[in-house]
GROMACS .gro file of C-alpha atoms in nm:
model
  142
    1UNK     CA    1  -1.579   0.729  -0.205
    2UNK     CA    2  -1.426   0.572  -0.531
    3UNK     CA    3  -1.447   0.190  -0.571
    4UNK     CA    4  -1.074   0.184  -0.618
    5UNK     CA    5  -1.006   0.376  -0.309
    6UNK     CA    6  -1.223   0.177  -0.087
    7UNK     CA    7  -1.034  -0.138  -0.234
    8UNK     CA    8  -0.691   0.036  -0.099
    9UNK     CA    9  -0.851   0.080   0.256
   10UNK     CA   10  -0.977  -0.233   0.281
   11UNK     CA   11  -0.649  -0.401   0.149
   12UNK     CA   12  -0.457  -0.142   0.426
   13UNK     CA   13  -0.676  -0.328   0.689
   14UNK     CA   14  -0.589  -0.653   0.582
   15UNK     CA   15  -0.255  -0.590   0.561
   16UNK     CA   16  -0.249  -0.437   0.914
   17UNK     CA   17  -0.390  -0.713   1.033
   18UNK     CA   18  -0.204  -0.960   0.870
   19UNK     CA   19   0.144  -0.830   0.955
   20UNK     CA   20   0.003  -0.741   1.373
   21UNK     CA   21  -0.136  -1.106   1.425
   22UNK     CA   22   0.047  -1.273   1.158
   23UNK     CA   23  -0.336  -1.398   1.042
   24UNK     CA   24  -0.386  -1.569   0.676
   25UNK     CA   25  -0.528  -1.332   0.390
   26UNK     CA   26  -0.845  -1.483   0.368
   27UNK     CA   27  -0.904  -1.434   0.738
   28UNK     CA   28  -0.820  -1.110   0.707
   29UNK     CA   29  -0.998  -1.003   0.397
   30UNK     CA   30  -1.303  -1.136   0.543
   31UNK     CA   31  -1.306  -0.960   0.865
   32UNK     CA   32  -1.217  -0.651   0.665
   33UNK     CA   33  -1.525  -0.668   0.428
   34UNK     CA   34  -1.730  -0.842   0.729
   35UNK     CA   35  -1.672  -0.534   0.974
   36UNK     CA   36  -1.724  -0.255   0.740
   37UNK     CA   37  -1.974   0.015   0.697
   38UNK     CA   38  -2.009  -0.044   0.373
   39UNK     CA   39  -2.174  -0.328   0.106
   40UNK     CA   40  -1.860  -0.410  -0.083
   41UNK     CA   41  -1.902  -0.452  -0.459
   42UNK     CA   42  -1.758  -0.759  -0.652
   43UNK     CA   43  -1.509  -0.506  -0.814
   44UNK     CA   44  -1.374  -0.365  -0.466
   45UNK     CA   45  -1.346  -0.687  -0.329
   46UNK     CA   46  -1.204  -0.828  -0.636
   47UNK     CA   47  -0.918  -0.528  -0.640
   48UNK     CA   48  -0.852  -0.529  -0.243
   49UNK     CA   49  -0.763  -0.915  -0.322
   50UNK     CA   50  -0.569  -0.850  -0.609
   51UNK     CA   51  -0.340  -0.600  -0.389
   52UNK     CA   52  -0.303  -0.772  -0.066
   53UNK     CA   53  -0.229  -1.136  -0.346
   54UNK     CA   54   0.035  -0.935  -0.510
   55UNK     CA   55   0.197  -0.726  -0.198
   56UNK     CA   56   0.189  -1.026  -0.016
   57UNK     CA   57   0.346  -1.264  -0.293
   58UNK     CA   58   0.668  -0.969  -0.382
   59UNK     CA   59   0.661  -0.866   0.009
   60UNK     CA   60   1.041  -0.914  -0.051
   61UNK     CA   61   1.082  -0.711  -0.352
   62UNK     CA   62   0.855  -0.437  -0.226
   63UNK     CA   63   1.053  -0.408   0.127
   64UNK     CA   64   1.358  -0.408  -0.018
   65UNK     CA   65   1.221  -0.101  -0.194
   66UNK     CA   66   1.099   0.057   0.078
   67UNK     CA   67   1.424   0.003   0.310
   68UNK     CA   68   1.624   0.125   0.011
   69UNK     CA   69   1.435   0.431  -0.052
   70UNK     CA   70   1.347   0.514   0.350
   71UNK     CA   71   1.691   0.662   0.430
   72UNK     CA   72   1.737   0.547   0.778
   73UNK     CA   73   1.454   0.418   0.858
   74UNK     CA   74   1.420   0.016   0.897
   75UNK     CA   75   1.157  -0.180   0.835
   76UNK     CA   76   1.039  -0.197   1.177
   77UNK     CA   77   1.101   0.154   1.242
   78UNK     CA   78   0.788   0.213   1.014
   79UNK     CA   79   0.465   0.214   1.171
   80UNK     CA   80   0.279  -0.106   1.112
   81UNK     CA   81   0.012   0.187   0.913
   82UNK     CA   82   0.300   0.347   0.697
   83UNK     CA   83   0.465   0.025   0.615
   84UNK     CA   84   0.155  -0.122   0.453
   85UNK     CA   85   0.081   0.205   0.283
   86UNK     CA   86   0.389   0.211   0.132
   87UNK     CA   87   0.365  -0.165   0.070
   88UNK     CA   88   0.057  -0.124  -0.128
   89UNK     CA   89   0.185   0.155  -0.330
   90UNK     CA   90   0.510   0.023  -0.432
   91UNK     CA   91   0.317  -0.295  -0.547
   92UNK     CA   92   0.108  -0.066  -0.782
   93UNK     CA   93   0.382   0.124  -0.914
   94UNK     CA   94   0.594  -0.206  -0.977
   95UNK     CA   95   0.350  -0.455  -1.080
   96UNK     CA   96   0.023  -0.275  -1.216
   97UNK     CA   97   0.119  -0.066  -1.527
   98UNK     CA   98  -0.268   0.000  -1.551
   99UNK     CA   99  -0.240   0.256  -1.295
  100UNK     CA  100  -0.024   0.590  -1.286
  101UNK     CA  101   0.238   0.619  -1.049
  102UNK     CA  102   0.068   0.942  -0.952
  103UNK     CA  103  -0.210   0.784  -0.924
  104UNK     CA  104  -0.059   0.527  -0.703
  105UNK     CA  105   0.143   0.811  -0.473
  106UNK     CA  106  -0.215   1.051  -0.406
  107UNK     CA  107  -0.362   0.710  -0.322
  108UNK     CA  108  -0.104   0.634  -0.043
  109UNK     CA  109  -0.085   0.984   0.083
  110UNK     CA  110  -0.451   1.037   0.122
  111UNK     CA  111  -0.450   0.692   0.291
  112UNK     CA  112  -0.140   0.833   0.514
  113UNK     CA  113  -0.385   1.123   0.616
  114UNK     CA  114  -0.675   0.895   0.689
  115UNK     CA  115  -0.503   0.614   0.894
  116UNK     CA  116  -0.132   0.757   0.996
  117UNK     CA  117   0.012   1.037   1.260
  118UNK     CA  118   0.008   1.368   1.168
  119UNK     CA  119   0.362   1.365   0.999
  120UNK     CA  120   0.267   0.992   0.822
  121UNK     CA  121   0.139   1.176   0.435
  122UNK     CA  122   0.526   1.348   0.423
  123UNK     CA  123   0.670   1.036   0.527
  124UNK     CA  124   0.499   0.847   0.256
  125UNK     CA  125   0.531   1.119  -0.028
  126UNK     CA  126   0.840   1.150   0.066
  127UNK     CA  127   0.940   0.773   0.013
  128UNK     CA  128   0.763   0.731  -0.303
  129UNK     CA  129   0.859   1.067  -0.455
  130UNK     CA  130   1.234   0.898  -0.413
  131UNK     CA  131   1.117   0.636  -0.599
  132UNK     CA  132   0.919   0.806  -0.876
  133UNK     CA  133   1.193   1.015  -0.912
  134UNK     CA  134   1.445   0.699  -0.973
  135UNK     CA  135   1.237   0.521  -1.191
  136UNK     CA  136   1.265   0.861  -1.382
  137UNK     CA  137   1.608   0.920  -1.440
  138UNK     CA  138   1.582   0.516  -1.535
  139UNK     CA  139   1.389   0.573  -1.821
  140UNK     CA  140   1.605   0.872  -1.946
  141UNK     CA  141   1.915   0.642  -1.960
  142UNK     CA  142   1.747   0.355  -2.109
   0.00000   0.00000   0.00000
């Protein structure tokens, strides 16, 4: 499994787990690297911060995207799973210009796959293609 990948899952858990129990970020980062199969590398631990920082410092920003783009769906219609994959991705495609937005959207849905129902991946996709597809048809009039 990719570094960056493993940075998204353990950034999902800690997101989980910080809107569930309302916990702090270090608390849950911790128990997320602590309770892990895995020996976490400096640069997956230093990328899984960097996401849960920046979803959880825009959290705002990046649910007003996600009600605006999740036609009828509210916020806490979402599954606590699909929320914070969409969370996570949104941040990326906002805020990290470093990373392609297709990048970003295979991320989520193979996340949605791993850790959602069976109808979570077109949920996601679904959500983000709205947005990829807006940000498009922003650039073309700019």
């Amino acid at each position: 499994m990719g570094g960056r990948r493993l940075s998204r899952e353990m950034a999902l858990k800690s997101l989980f787990q910080i809107d569930l129990v309302s916990t702090n970020m270090e608390e849950a980062l911790k128990y997320a690297f602590e309770n892990g199969e895995f020996t976490f590398s400096d640069e997956v631990k230093e990328f899984s911060l960097i996401l849960v920082k920046g979803v959880l410092s825009n959290l705002s920003e990046i649910d007003k995207s996600v009600s605006n783009y999740a036609n009828n769906w509210s916020l806490e219609r979402i599954t606590n799973i699909d929320r914070n994959i969409l969370r996570i991705a949104i941040y990326e495609i906002l805020y990290l210009d470093n990373i392609p937005k297709s990048v970003s959207i295979n991320e989520a849905v193979e996340l949605a796959k791993k850790y959602g129902t069976k109808s979570s991946f077109s949920f996601v996709n679904g959500v983000l293609g709205k947005i990829d597809k807006n940000d498009k048809v922003l650039k073309k009039i700019d």
